[in-house]
mmCIF file of C-alpha atoms in Angstrom:
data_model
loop_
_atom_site.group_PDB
_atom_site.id
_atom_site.type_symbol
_atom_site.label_atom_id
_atom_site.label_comp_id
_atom_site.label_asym_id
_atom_site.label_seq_id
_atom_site.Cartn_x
_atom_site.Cartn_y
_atom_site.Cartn_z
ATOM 1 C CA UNK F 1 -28.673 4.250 -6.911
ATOM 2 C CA UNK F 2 -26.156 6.387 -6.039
ATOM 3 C CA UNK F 3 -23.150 6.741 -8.409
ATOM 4 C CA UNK F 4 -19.386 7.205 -7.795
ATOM 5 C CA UNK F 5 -15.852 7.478 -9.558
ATOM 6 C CA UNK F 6 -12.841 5.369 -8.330
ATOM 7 C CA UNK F 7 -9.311 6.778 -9.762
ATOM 8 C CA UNK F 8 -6.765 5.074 -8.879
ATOM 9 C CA UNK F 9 -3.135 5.333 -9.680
ATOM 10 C CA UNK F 10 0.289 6.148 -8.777
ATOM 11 C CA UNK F 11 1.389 10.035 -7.841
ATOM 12 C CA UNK F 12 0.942 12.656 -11.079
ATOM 13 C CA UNK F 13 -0.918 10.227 -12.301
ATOM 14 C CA UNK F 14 -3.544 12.986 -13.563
ATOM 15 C CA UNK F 15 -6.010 11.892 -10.664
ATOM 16 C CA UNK F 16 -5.859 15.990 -10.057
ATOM 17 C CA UNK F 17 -6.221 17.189 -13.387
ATOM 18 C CA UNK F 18 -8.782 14.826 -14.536
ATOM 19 C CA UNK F 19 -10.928 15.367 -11.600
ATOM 20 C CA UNK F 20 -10.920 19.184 -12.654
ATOM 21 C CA UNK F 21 -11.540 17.934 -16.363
ATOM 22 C CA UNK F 22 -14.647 16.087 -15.043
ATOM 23 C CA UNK F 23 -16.118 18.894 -13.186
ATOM 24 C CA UNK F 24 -15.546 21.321 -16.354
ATOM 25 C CA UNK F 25 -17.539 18.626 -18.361
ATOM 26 C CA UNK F 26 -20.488 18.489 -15.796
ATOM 27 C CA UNK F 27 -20.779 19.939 -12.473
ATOM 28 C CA UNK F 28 -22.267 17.209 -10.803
ATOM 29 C CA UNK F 29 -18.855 15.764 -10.205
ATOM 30 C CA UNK F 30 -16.853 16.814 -6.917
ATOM 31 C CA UNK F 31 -14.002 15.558 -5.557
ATOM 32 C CA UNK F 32 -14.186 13.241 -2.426
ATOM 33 C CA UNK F 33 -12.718 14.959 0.019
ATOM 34 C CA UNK F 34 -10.951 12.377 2.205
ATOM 35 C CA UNK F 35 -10.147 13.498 6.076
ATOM 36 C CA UNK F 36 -6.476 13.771 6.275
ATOM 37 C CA UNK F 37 -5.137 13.436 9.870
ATOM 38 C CA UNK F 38 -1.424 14.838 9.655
ATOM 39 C CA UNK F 39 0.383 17.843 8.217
ATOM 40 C CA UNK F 40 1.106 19.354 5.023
ATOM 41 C CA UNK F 41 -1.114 20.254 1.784
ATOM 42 C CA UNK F 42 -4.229 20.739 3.364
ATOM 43 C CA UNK F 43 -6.086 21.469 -0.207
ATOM 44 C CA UNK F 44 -8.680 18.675 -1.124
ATOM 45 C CA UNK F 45 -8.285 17.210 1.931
ATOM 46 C CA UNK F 46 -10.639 17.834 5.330
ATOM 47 C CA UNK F 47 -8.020 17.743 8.106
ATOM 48 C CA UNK F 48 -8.641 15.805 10.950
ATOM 49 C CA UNK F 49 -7.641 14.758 14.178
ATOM 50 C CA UNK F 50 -6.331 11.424 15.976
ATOM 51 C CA UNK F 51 -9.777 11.642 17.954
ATOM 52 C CA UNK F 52 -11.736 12.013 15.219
ATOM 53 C CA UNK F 53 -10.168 8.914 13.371
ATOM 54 C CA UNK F 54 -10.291 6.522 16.869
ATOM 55 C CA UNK F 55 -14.261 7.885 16.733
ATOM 56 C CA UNK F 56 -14.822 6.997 13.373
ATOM 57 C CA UNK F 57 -13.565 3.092 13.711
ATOM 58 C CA UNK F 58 -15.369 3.081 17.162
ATOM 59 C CA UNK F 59 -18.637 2.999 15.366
ATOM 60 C CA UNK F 60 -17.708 1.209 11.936
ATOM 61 C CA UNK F 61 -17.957 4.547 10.345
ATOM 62 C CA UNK F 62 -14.269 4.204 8.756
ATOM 63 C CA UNK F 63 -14.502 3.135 5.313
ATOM 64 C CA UNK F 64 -10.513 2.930 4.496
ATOM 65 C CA UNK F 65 -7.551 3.959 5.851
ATOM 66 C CA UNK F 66 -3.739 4.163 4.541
ATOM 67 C CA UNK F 67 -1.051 5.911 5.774
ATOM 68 C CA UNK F 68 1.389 7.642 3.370
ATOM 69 C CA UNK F 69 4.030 10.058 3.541
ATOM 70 C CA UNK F 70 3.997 10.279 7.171
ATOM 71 C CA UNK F 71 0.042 11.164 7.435
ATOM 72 C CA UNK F 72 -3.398 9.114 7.800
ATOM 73 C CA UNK F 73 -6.066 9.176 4.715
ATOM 74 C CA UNK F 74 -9.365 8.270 5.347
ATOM 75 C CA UNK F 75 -12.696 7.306 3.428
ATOM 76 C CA UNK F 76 -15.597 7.570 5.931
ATOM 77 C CA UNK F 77 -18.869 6.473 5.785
ATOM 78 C CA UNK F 78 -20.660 10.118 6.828
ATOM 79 C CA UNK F 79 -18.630 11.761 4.652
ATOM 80 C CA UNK F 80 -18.943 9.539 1.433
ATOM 81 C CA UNK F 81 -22.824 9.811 2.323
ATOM 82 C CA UNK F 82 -22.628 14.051 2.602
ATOM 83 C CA UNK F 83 -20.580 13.721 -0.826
ATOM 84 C CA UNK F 84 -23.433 12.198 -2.968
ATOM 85 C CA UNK F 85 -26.150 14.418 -1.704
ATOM 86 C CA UNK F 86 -27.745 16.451 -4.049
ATOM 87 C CA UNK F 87 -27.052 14.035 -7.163
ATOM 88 C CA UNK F 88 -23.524 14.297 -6.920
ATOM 89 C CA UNK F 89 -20.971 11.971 -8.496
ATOM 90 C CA UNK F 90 -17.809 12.032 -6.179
ATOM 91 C CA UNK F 91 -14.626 11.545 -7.117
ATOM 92 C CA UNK F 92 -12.181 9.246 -4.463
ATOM 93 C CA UNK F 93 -8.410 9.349 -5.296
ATOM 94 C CA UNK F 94 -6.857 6.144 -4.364
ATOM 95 C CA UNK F 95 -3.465 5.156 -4.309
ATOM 96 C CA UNK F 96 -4.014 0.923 -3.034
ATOM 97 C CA UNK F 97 -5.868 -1.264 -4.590
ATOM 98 C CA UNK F 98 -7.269 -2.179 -1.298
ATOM 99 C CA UNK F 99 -8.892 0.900 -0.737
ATOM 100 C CA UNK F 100 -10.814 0.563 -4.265
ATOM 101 C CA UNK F 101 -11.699 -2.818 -3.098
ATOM 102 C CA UNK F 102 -12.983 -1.687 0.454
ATOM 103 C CA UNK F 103 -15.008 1.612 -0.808
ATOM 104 C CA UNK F 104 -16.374 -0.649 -3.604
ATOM 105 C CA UNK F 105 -17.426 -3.396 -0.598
ATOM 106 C CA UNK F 106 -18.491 -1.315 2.329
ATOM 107 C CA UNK F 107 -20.148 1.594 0.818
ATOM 108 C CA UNK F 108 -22.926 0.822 -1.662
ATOM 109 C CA UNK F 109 -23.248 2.234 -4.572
ATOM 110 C CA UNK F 110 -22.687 2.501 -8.843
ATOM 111 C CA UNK F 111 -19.011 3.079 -8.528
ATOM 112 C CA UNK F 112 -16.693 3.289 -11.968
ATOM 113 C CA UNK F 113 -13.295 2.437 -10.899
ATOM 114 C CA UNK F 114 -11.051 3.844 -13.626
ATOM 115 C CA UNK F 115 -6.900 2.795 -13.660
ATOM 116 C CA UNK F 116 -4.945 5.964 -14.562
ATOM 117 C CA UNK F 117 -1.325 5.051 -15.106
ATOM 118 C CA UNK F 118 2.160 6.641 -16.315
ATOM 119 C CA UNK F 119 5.679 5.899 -16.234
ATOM 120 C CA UNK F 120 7.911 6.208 -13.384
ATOM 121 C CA UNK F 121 9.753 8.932 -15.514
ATOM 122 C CA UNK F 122 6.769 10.770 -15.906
ATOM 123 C CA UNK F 123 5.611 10.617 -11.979
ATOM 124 C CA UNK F 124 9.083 12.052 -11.122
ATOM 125 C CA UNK F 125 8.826 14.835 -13.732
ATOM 126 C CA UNK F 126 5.493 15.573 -13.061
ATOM 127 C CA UNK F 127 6.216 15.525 -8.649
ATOM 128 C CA UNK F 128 9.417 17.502 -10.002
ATOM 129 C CA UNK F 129 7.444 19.926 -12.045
ATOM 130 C CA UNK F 130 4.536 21.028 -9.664
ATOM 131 C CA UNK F 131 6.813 21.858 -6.506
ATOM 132 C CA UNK F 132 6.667 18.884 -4.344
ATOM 133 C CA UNK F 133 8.766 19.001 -1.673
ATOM 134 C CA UNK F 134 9.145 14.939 -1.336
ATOM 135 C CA UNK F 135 9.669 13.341 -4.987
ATOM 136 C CA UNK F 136 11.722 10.373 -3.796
ATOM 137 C CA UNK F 137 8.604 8.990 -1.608
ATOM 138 C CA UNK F 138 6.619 9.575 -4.150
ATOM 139 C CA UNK F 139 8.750 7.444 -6.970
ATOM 140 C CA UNK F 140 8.510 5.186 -3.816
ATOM 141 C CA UNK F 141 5.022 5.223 -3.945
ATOM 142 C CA UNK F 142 4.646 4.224 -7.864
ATOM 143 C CA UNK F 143 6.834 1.864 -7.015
ATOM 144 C CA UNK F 144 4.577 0.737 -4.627
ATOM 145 C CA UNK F 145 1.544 0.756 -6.914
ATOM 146 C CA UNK F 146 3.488 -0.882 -9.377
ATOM 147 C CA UNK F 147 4.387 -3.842 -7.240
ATOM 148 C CA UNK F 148 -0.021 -3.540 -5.851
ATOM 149 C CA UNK F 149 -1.042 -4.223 -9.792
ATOM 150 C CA UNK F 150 1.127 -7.017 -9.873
ATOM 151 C CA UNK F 151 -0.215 -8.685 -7.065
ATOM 152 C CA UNK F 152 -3.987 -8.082 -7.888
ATOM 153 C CA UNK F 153 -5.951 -8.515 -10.606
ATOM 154 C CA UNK F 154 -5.300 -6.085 -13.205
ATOM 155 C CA UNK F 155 -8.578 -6.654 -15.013
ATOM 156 C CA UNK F 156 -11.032 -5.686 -12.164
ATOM 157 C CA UNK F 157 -10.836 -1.863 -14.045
ATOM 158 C CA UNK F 158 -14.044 -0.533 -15.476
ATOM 159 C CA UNK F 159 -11.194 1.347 -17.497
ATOM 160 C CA UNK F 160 -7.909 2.230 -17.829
ATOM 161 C CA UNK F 161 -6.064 5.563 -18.822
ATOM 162 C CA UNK F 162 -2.523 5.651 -20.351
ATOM 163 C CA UNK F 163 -1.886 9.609 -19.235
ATOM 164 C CA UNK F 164 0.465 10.190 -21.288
ATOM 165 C CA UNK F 165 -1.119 8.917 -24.147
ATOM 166 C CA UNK F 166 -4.733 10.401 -23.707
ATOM 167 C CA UNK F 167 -5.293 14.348 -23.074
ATOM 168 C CA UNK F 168 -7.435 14.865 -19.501
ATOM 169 C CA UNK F 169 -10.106 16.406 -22.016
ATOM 170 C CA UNK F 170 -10.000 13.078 -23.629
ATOM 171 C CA UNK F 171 -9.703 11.090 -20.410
ATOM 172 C CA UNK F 172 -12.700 13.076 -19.126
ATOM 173 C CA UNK F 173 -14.957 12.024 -21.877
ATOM 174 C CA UNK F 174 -14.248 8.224 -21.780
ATOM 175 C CA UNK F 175 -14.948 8.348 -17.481
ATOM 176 C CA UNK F 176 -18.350 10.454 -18.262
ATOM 177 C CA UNK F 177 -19.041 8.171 -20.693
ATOM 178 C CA UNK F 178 -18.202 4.682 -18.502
ATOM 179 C CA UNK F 179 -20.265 6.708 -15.486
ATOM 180 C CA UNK F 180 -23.536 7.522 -17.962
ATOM 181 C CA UNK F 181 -23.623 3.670 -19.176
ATOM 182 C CA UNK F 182 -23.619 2.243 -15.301
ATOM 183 C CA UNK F 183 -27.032 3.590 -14.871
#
């Protein structure tokens, strides 16, 4: 069966850096390039157009969407399926827990859904620190996560990662580990 990684969390929550630590520790993980339909960063994304999207839920083929920060995210069933070719282990960064809940649903498969978490002080620092441009939405946005934990159930995690307790070396090793035992 096909195996996949679910990180979710709020902004600087490491998803980034861990997914980087991961593919140091073995290649076979990639990041999950979701199709971004919008502007702005363009890295780790696979931009897309409004046609593309209204094509995708004509025939079922969209996975999950959310709309953040004045764009549109998607996971997509073609893509998902072109990720784990090859006996690759994606990665998907998700910010809702509905979107862990609908990949986990509509797209079969051995997926490790790991919780990555840090303060709100540290997501501002963090934003603050690595240039971007809109820090306020996204303190919004942990706030926003914050208030999604509290309204689902907080122990549907495989795992969960304090990041600024545990070093994304260490991190890395516990998610390899939790991925190697759901065989």
């Amino acid at each position: 069966m096909n195996q996949g990684i679910l990180l979710y969390g709020p902004p600087a929550a490491g998803k980034d850096t861990l997914t980087v630590a991961l593919a140091e520790l073995d290649s076979r993980y990639v990041l999950f390039s979701r199709l971004k339909i919008g502007s702005g960063k363009s890295a780790g994304y696979r931009m897309g157009t409004s046609d593309q999207l209204a094509e995708l839920e004509g025939c079922g083929d969209l996975i999950y969407r959310n709309d953040r920060y004045g764009n549109t995210y998607v996971v997509d069933r073609p893509g998902l399926a072109l990720a784990m070719g090859g006996g690759c282990v994606p990665i998907l960064h998700l910010g809702q827990v509905a979107g862990v809940e609908a990949v986990a649903t509509k797209y079969p498969a051995a997926w490790s859904t790991v919780l990555l978490w840090c303060s709100r002080e540290a997501t501002a620092a963090r934003s603050k620190s690595r240039g971007d441009r809109d820090t306020e939405a996204r303190i919004a946005a942990w706030d926003a996560t914050e208030q999604d934990l509290a309204t689902n159930d907080r122990s549907a995690w495989d795992l969960r990662v304090d990041t600024e307790a545990s070093s994304p070396g260490e991190a890395a090793v516990l998610i390899d580990q939790l991925v190697r035992e759901s065989v």
